[in-house]
Every structure is written in structure tokens, then in C-alpha cells.
XYZ file of C-alpha atoms in Angstrom:
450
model
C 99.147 105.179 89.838
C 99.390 102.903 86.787
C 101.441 100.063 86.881
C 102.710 98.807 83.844
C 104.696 95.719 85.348
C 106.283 95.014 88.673
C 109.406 97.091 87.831
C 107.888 100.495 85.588
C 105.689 102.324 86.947
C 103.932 105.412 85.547
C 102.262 108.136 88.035
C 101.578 110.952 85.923
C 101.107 112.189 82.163
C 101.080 116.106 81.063
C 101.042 117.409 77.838
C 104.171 119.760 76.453
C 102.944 122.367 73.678
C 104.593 124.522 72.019
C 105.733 127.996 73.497
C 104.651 130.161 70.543
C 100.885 129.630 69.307
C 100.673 128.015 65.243
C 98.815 129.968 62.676
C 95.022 129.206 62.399
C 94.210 127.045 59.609
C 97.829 124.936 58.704
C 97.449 121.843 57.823
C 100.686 119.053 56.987
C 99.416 116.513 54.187
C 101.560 113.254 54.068
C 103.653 112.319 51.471
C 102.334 108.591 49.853
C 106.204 106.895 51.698
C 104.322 107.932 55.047
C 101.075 106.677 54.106
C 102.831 103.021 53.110
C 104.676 102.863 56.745
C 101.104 103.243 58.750
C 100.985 99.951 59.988
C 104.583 100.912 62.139
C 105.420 102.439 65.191
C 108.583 103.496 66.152
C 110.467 103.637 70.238
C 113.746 105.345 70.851
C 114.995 105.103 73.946
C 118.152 107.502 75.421
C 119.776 106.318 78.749
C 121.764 108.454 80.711
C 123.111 107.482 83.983
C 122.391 110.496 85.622
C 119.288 113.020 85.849
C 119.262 116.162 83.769
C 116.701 117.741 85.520
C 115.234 117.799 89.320
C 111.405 118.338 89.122
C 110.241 117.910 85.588
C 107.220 120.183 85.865
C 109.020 123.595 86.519
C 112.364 122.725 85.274
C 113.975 124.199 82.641
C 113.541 121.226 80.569
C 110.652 121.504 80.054
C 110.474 125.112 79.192
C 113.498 124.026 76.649
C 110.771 121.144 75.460
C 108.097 123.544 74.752
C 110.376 126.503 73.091
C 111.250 123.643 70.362
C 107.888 122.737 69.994
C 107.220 125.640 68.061
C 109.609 124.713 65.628
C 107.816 121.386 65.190
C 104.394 122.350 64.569
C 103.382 118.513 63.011
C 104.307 117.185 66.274
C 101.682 118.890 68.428
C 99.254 118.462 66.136
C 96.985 115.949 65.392
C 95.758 113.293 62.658
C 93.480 113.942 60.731
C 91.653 112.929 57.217
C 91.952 115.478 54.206
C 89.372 115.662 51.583
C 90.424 112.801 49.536
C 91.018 110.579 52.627
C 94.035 111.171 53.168
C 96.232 111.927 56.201
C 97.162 114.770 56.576
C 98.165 116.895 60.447
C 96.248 119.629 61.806
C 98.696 121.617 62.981
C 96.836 123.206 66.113
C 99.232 122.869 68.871
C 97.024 120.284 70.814
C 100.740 119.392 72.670
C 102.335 116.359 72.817
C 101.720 113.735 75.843
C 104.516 113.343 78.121
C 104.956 109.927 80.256
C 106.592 110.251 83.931
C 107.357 106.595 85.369
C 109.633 105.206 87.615
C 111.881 102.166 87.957
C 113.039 100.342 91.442
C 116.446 98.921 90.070
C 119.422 101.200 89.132
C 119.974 101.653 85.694
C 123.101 99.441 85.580
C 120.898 96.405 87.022
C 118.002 96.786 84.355
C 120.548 96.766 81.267
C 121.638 93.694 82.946
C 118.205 91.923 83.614
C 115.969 93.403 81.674
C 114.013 92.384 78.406
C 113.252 94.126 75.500
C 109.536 93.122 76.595
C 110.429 95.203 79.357
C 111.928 97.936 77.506
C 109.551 98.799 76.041
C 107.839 99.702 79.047
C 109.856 102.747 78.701
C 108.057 104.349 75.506
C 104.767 103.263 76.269
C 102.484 103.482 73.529
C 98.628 103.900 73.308
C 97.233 102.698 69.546
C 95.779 105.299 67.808
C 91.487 105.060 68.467
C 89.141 104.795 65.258
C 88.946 109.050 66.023
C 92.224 110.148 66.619
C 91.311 113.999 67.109
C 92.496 114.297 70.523
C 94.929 111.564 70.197
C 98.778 112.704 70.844
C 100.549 111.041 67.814
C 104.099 111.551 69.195
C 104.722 110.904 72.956
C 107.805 111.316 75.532
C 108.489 108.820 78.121
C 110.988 110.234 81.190
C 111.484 107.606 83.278
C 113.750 107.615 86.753
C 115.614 104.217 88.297
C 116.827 104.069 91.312
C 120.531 105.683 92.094
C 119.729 108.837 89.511
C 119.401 106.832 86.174
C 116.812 108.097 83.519
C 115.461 106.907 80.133
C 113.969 109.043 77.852
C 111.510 107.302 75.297
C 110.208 108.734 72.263
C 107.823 106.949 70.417
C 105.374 107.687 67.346
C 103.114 106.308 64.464
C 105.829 105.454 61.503
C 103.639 107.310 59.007
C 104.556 110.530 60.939
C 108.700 110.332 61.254
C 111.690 107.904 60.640
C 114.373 106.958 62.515
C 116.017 110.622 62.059
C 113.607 112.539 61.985
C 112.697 111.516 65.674
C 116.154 111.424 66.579
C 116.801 114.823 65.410
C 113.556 115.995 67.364
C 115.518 114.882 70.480
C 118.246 116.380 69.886
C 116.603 119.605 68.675
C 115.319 119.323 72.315
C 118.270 119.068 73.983
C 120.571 121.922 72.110
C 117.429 124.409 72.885
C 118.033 123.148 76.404
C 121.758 123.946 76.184
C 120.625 127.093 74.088
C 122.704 126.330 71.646
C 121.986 126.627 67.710
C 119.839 123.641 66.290
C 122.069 122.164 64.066
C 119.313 120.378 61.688
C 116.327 122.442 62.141
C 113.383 120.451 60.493
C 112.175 121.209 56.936
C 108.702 120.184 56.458
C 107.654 119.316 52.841
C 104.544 117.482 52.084
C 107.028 114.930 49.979
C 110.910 114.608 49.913
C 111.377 117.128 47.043
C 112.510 115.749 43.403
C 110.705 115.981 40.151
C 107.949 113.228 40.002
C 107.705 110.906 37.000
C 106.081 107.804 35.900
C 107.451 105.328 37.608
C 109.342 102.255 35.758
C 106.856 99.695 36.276
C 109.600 96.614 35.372
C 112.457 98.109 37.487
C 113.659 95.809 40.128
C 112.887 98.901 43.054
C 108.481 98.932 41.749
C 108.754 95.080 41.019
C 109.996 94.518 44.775
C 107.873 97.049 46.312
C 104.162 95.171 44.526
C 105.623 91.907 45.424
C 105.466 93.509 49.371
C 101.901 94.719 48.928
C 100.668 91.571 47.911
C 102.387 89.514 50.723
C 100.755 87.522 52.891
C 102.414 86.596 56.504
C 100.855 84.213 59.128
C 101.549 85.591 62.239
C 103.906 84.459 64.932
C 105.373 85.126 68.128
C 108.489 87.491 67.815
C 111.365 88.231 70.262
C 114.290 90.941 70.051
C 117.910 90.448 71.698
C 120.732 93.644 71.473
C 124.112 92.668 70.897
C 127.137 95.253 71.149
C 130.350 94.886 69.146
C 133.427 96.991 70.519
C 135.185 99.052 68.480
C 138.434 96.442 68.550
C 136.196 93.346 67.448
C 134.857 95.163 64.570
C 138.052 96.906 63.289
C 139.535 92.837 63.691
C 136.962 91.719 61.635
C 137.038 94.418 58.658
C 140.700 93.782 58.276
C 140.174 89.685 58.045
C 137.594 90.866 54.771
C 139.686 93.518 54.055
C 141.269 91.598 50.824
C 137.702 90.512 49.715
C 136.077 94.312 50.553
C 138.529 97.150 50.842
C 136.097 99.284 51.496
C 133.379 97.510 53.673
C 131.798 99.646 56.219
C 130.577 97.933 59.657
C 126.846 97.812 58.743
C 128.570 95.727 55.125
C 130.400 93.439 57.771
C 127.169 92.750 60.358
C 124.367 92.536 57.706
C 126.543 89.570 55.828
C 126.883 88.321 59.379
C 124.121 88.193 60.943
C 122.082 87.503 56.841
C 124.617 84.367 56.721
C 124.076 83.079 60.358
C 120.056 83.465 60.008
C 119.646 81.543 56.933
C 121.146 78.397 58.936
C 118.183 78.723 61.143
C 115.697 79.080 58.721
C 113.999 76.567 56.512
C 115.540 76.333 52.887
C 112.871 78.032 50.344
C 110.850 76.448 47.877
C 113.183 78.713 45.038
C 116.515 77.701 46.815
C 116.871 81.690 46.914
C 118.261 83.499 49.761
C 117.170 87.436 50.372
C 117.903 90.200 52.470
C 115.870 93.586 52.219
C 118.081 96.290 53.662
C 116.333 99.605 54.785
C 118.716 102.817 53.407
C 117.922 106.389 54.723
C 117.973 108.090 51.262
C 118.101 111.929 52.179
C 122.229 111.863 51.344
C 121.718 109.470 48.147
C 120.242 111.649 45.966
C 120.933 115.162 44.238
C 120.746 116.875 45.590
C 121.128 116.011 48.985
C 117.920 116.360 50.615
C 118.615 117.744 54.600
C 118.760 115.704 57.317
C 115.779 117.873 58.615
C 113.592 117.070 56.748
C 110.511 115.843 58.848
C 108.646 112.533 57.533
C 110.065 109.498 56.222
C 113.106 109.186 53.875
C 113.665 105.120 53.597
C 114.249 103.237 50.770
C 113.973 99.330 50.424
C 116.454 97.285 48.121
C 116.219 93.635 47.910
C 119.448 91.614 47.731
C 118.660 87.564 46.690
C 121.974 85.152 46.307
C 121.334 81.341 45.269
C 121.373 78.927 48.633
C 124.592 77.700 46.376
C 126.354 80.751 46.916
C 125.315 81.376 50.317
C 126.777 77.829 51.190
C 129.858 78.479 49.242
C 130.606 81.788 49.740
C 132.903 83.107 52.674
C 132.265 85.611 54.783
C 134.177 88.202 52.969
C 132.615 87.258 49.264
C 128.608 87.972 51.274
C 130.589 91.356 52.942
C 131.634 92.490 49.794
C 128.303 91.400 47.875
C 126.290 93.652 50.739
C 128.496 96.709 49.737
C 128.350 96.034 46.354
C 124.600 96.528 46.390
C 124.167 99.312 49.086
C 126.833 101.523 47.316
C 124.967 100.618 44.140
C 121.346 101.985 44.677
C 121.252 105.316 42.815
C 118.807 107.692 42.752
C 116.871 106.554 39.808
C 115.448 103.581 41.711
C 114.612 105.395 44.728
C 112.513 108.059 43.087
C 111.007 104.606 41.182
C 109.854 103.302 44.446
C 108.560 106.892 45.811
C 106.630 107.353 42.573
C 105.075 104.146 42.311
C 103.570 104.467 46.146
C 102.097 108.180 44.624
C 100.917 105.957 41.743
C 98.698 103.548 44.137
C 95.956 106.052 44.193
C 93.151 105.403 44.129
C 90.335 107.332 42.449
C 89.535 110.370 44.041
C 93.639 110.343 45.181
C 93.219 108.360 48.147
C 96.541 106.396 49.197
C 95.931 102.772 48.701
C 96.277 100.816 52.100
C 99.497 100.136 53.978
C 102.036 96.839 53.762
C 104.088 95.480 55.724
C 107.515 97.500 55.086
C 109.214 95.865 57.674
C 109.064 92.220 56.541
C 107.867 89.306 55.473
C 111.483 88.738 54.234
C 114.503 88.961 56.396
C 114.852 92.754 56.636
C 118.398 94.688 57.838
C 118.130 98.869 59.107
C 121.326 100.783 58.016
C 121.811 103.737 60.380
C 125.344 104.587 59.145
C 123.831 107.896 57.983
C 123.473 109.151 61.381
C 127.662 108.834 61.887
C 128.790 112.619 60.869
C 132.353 113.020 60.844
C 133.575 110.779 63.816
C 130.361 111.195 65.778
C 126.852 109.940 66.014
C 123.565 111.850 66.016
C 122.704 109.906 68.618
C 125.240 109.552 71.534
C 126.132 113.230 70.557
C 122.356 113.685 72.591
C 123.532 115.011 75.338
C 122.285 116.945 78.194
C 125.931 117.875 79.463
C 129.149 117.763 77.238
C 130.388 115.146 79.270
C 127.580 112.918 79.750
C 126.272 111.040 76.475
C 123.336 108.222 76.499
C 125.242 104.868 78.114
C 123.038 103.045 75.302
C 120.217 103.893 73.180
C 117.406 101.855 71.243
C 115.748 101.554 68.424
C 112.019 99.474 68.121
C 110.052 99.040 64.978
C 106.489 97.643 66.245
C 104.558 94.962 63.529
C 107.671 93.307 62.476
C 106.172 89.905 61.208
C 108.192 87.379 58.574
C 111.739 86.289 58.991
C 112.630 89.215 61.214
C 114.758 92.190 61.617
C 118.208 93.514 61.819
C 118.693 96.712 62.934
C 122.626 98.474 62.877
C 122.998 101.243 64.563
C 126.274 103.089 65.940
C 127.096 102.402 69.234
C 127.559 105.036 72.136
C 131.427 103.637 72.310
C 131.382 105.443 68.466
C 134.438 104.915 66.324
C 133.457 101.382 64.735
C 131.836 100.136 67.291
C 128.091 99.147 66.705
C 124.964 97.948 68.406
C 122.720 95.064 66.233
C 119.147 94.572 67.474
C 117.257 91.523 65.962
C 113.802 90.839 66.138
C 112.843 87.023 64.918
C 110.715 84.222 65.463
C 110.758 83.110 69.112
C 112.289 79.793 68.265
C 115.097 80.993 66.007
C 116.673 83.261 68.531
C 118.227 80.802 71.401
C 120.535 79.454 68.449
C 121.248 82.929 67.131
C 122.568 83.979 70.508
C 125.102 81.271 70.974
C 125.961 81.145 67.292
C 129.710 80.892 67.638
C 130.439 83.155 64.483
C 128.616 85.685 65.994
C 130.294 85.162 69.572
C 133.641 84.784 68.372
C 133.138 88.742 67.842
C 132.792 88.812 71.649
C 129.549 90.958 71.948
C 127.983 92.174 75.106
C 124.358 91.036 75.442
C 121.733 94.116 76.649
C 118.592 93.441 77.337
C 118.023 89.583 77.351
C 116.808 89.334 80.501
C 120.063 87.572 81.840
């Protein structure tokens, strides 16, 4: 048995393949976006207070795991390097490696005590070896607490999927479980289809995206805290901006927050500029709208930058309203511009020039409003049973470095609720935690080991 830490402990790993044997031969090349998010990893982790299943190894779980498999034929196959060095996947149904662990607290008690050190004990990940030919690059963490509790964590490499993408996966997983239809069966294209061009060299999207490439970040220790916003505090909140932002959406109202908050902490710059990249899936922001199935990665970065003048001067409702401004406002023009100028990094032969840092070095905010679909989410609608969603669910970028990250995603209370999970430098967050701005919203602290 492998202990991980005095409360998770694994004792066993299998490996799920698909239930209907791939083609000899396929191969999945990925797209240049992929290439640039190599130096990620991302952990999702689904809690559910009770257990779907009784014995993992003959229940119908996992049958349901391996019949949806063979709709997903990049994940059970495995890295490897195309002719012009490249990655590309082998698609040879190798499987994907499944975790089994166990807690000794109920699941209640570890929300309450735990820390996101901890939680991540529940996707465990193993870095991917110099050879990665036998290396699983997706893997499934089931994990059981005490009292009938489980976790599910997926994790990955970053250059494989994106936040939906993996998300969908799971829930692909659990429909074939309830045999129902798939609702976003994955679409696999080697790149998110549009007609390539030269890229605009002096647009603000390539400009922003070289600038990243050619940053350099000393490294420091980095610490995440979750907060949850009810429904009520939010909706409060949106009508005191409401005059300033009609139309402000939660993810408008915590970004300006939790931006306007941070840059307190933080040592005024050298250029008396203030910036906040925010992280946009794109798959619904261009035409036309490319699925939410399709497999890979779909992000684009915009850069927002205010003078320290007007981030001292302006209220809380003029940041709100500058946020939506500029979210609303990136068009389709300067996300191809960004896609085309990573495809124009190659190097001769076509290699992909090396990875950056996407997720920093400046102050970096994750908008998951895309995965809200009418009055639901993508992810608390993950569930086993119609009456038993996730009772929370996570979302971990690994090799954040800089000023940190923001990460909004919809809460399992849906409506306007919303969970916010920053990652920052260890000394910033005790005074983001009892910043009264932020606790005059009244949020519920997970994981923060209190």
C-alpha cells in the first residue's frame, strides 16, 4: 500500500481501455495552442457524498468507463514524437491508469480541514518520464472517505485537454453509465477549425502573446484557498453595480474583485500599470461556433492593463464594467491572431517552438461561464443519479508561477452562485482571506485547512 499522506491512501491502480479495439495505425497530431500549454497540468476533482458504485472492479462503472473509451481514442493512447518533433498521440488503446485510494475522515470533515495541498492528493499525478511510451497521459483518481463519500479526480498534461474537454470526458462517462445519449460527443481535429492566415504581427492578441514567451519569473512558493459565494451575495452585489454595468455577469463582478483587492497586496510596478490576463474558452466566440466537443484546447488570453490612477480612483462598479467591456469585446479576429502566431513559431523543419508559461507571470483570471448552459452547469449536472450532483468540484492548474491565479467557476448551488479559487504567493494570501471587501460577500472557505 502507498501512502501518500497520513489521511489518502492509495492501494491499488488498474488500467481502463477502451471496450472496442482502435484501428491500427491512427495517430492524433497536436494543434500548436496544445503544444504552447505543455508546461501545465490540469486536476478536476467531483465530490459526491455518496458511492455510485460497490466494488469498482466488476461494477458497472467500470464497464460504462471502458464503453466510452472507445469514443475517446486520444485518451488511451499515448505520447509520442511525429516526424518533425512534434507531439502527436498514438492512438493504440494502451488504457488509461485508474487510482483507487482511500480517506479516514468523512467527506464533510475533509472539506472542512483539508488543504488544497491535500487535495490534491486526490488526482495524483506522476510527471511524464523523458520516454513517455508506456506512460498513461490522462489518469482517474476514485477515492472513498469514511461514511460513503467519494472523489473522483481527473487529471492530465494541459497540452492534451482544457478545462472542458476533461469535463466533458466525465460526463461522457457518466451518461454512458446512465445509458443515456452523450450530449457533446468529442470531435477530434488536429486544430480548432478556421481558415489560417498570417497572423497580425502588431495586434495587441500576437504583441501580448511574444511578450509571454519571453518572460522570465523567479520562482516562489505558491498557495491556493477556495472561496464560495451564494447565490443571494452575488445577485446583492450585481444589483449595487447594476447602474455602472447593466449587464455584468458574475465572473465581470469577481474578476474586478478579487483584480482590485490583489493589487493592494502587491508591490506598485515600475510602469505604474495595473494588468489582468483573463483566460476565455473561445469554442462559442467565433463563427461559427466551434462544439463544445471538441477535444484539445480552445483558450484564448486577453490582457486588460488600467493606470494605478484609475485603479485607485475607480469604484468597484467602473473596474466591473471595464472587465465586461473587454471580455464582451474580444472578437474573433484576435483569437485566430493568437492561434496563428503559435503555428507561426515553427521552427525549421515545423517543429513547435518550446512552451511558456500561459498561466502567469501576470495576475491571470479563468472564466468558466461557458460551461453554464441554460440554467445549469456542465459540471454539477455530473451526476451519477438525478438526484445526487457533486457537493463541490475543483479545478487545479499545476506551474502557476507570477502574481497568481483566479479561477471562476459555477458553483454546485448554480443560479449565480460561484466558486473562486486563487493561487498566489504564500505571503499575499493571509491578507486576501480576511480582506473585508471580499468578506463582506460572506463566502464559505473550502479547503484552507481550518
Amino acid at each position: 500500500m502507498a501512502i501518500i499522506n497520513s489521511r489518502v491512501s492509495v492501494h491499488s491502480m488498474l488500467t481502463a481501455v477502451s471496450s472496442k479495439p482502435v484501428g491500427p495505425g491512427q495517430t492524433h497530431p497536436l494543434s500548436a495552442l496544445d503544444h504552447a500549454m505543455a508546461l501545465h497540468t490540469l486536476h478536476l476533482v467531483f465530490y459526491y457524498k455518496k458511492n455510485p458504485f460497490g466494488i469498482f472492479d466488476v461494477d458497472p462503472l467500470r464497464v460504462s468507463l471502458s464503453e466510452v473509451l472507445s469514443l475517446y481514442p486520444q485518451v488511451t493512447g499515448r505520447l509520442t514524437r511525429g516526424e518533425s518533433g512534434n507531439w502527436e498521440v498514438k492512438c493504440n488503446d494502451a488504457g488509461v491508469r485508474i487510482v483507487r485510494a482511500n480517506v479516514g475522515v468523512t467527506i464533510d470533515e475533509w472539506l472542512r480541514s483539508a488543504d488544497v495541498s491535500e487535495e490534491k492528493d486526490l488526482a495524483v499525478w506522476e510527471e511524464m518520464p523523458e520516454d513517455p511510451s508506456t506512460w498513461s497521459p490522462f489518469r482517474i483518481q476514485v477515492t472513498e472517505f469514511e461514511g460513503g463519500g467519494v472523489a473522483f479526480g481527473l487529471s492530465c498534461t494541459h497540452m492534451n485537454a482544457d478545462p472542458t474537454s476533461l469535463t466533458l470526458l466525465f460526463k461522457s462517462w457518466i451518461e454512458s453509465h446512465r445509458q443515456e445519449p452523450i450530449e457533446h460527443p468529442p470531435l477530434f481535429n488536429s486544430t480548432p477549425p478556421h481558415h489560417q492566415q498570417v497572423p497580425d504581427t502588431s495586434g495587441k492578441s500576437t504583441n501580448y502573446y511574444a511578450n509571454k514567451a519571453n518572460a522570465r519569473t523567479p520562482l516562489v512558493k505558491m498557495v491556493t484557498a477556495t472561496f464560495r459565494f451564494s447565490n443571494s451575495a452575488i445577485n446583492k452585489c450585481l444589483n449595487e453595480v447594476h447602474d455602472q454595468c447593466p449587464e455584468a455577469t458574475p465572473f465581470d463582478l469577481l474578476a474586478a474583485l478579487f483584480w482590485t483587492r490583489l493589487v493592494l497586496l502587491k508591490a506598485p510596478k515600475h510602469d505604474n500599470k495595473c494588468s489582468l490576463s483573463v483566460c476565455l474558452d473561445f469554442r462559442r466566440l467565433v463563427q461559427p461556433p466551434i462544439p463544445l466537443g471538441y477535444f484539445g484546447n480552445a483558450l484564448h488570453f486577453a490582457m486588460i492593463t488600467v493606470t494605478e490612477e484609475e485603479m485607485d480612483n475607480g469604484k468597484l462598479g467602473h473596474m466591473v464594467e471595464l472587465v465586461h467591456r473587454h471580455v464582451s469585446g474580444v472578437g474573433e479576429e484576435e483569437i485566430w491572431d493568437a492561434v496563428d502566431w503559435l503555428e507561426s513559431r515553427k521552427e525549421e523543419g515545423g517543429k513547435h517552438a518550446p512552451p511558456f508559461r500561459m498561466y502567469g507571470p501576470e495576475l491571470t483570471c479563468v472564466s468558466m461561464e461557458h460551461m453554464i448552459i441554460g440554467n445549469k452547469s456542465l459540471m454539477s449536472s455530473a451526476s451519477f443519479k438525478s438526484d445526487e450532483k457533486p457537493v463541490h468540484v475543483a479545478c487545479h492548474f499545476d506551474n502557476v508561477v507570477g502574481e497568481g491565479l483566479i479561477v471562476v467557476m459555477p458553483s454546485i448551488n448554480e443560479d449565480l452562485a460561484r466558486t473562486v479559487i486563487v493561487t498566489l504567493p504564500e505571503e499575499e494570501m493571509p491578507q486576501l482571506c480576511e480582506d473585508q471587501a471580499i468578506q463582506r460577500l460572506q463566502p464559505t472557505m473550502l479547503m484552507s485547512g481550518r
